[in-house]
Coordinates of C-alpha atoms in Angstrom, one line a residue:
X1 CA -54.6 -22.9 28.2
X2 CA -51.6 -23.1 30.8
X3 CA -48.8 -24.6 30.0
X4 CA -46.3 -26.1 32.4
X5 CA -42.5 -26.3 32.0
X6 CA -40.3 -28.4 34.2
X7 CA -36.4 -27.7 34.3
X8 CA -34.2 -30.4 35.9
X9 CA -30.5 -29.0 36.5
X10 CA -27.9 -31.6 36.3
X11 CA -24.1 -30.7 38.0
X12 CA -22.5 -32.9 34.9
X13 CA -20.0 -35.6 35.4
X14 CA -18.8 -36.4 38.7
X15 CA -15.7 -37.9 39.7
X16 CA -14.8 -40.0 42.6
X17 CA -11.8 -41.9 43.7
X18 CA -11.1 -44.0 46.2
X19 CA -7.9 -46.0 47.7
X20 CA -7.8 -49.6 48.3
X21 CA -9.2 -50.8 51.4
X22 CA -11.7 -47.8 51.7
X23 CA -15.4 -47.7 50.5
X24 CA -17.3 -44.8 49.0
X25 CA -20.9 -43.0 49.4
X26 CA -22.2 -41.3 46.1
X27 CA -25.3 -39.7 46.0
X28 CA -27.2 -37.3 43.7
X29 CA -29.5 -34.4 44.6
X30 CA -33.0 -35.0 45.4
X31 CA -35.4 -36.7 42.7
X32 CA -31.7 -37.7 40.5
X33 CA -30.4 -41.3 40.1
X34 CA -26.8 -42.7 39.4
X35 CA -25.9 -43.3 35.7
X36 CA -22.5 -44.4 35.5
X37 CA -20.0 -43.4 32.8
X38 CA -16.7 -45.4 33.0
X39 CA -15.2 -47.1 36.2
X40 CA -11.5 -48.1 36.8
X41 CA -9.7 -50.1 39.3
X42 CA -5.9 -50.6 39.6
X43 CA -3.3 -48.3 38.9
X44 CA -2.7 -46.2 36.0
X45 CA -0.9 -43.2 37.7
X46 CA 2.0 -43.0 40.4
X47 CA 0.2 -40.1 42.3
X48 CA -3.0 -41.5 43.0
X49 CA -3.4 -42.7 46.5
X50 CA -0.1 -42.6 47.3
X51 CA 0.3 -42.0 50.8
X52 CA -2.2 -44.7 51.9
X53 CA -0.3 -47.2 49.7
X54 CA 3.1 -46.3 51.9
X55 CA 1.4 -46.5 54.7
X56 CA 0.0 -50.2 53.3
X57 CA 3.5 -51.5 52.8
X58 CA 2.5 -51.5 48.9
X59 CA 4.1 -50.1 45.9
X60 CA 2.4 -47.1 44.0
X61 CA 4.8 -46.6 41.3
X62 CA 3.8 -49.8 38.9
X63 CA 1.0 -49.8 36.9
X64 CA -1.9 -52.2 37.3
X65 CA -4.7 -52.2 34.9
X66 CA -7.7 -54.0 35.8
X67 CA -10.4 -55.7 33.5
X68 CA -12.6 -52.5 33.2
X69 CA -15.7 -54.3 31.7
X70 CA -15.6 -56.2 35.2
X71 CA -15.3 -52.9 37.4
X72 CA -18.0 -51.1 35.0
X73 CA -20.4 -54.5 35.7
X74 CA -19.8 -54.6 39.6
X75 CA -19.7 -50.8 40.0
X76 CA -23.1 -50.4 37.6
X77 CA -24.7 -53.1 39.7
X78 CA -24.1 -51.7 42.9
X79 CA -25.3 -47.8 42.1
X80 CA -27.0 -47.7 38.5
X81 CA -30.4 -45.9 38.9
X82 CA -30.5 -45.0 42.5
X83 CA -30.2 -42.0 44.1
X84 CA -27.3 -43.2 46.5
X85 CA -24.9 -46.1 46.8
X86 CA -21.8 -47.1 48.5
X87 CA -18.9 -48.9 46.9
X88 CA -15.9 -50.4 48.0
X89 CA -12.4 -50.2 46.7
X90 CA -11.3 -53.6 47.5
X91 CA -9.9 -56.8 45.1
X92 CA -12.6 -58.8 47.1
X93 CA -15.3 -56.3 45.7
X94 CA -13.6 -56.8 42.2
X95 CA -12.8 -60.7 41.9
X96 CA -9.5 -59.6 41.1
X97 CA -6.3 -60.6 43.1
X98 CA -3.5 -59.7 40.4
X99 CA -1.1 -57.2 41.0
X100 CA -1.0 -58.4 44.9
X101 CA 2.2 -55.7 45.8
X102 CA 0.3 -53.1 44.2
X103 CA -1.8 -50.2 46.0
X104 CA -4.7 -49.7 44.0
X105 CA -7.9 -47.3 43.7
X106 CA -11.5 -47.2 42.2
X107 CA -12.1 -44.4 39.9
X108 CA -15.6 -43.8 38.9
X109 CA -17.3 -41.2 36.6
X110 CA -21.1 -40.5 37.1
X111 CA -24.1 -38.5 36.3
X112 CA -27.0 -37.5 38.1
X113 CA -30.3 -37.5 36.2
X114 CA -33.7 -36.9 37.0
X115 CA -36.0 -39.7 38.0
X116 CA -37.7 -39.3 34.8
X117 CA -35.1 -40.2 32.4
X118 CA -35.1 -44.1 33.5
X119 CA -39.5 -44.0 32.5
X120 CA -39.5 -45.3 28.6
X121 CA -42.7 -44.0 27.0
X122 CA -44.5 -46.7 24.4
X123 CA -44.3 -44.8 21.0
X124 CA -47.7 -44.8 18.7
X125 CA -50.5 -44.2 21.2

C-alpha cells in the first residue's frame, strides 16, 4: 500500500499598509486563499504615511482611530478566500468621513492558506 503525503508551506502573517488615497493588490502563492487576521484604518502612529500626508495638505501627527469591526467587514468582504484582491485606502471605501484633516492608512494582516482549508468535511460517514 502507498501512501501519499501532501505538504502545503505557508509564509505566515503578512502585513500590508497603505496611505489614504492609494489602493492595494494582495495575493497569495498559487493554490492559497486570503484569510484575514485584523484590519485598521486611521491613524494610530505619527510615522506611518507621513510624507504623502504632507504632500496631501493633512496632518499626520493626531490620532484617528476608526471603527475596526467596519474595516475588518469591508476588508474581509473584498479579499476573504481568494487568492488575490485589491483594496482601497479611501474614507469612501470605509463609510467613514471623521477625522477629515487627518492623513490616514489601511493596515491589514493576512494569511495565505491552501485551498483546502476553506472544504468542511461532514463528520460520521
Amino acid at each position: 500500500m502507498e501512501i501519499t503525503t501532501s505538504i502545503f508551506l505557508t509564509q505566515g502573517p503578512q502585513n500590508s499598509i497603505t496611505c489614504q488615497g492609494e489602493k492595494q493588490w494582495l495575493q497569495c502563492p498559487p493554490y492559497q486563499l486570503i484569510r484575514v487576521n485584523n484590519a485598521f484604518w486611521g491613524r494610530d502612529d505619527p510615522t506611518t504615511c507621513t510624507r504623502s500626508g504632507i504632500q496631501h495638505g493633512l496632518i499626520t501627527d493626531r490620532n484617528c482611530p476608526q471603527d475596526e469591526q467596519n474595516t475588518l467587514a469591508k476588508v474581509s468582504d473584498q479579499c476573504k478566500d481568494v487568492n488575490a484582491c485589491e483594496v482601497s485606502a479611501s474614507p469612501v471605501f470605509f463609510d467613514r468621513t471623521d477625522c477629515t484633516g487627518v492623513y490616514k492608512y489601511l493596515r491589514i494582516n493576512y494569511d495565505c492558506l491552501p485551498e483546502e482549508s476553506r472544504v468542511k468535511v461532514p463528520l460520521g460517514k
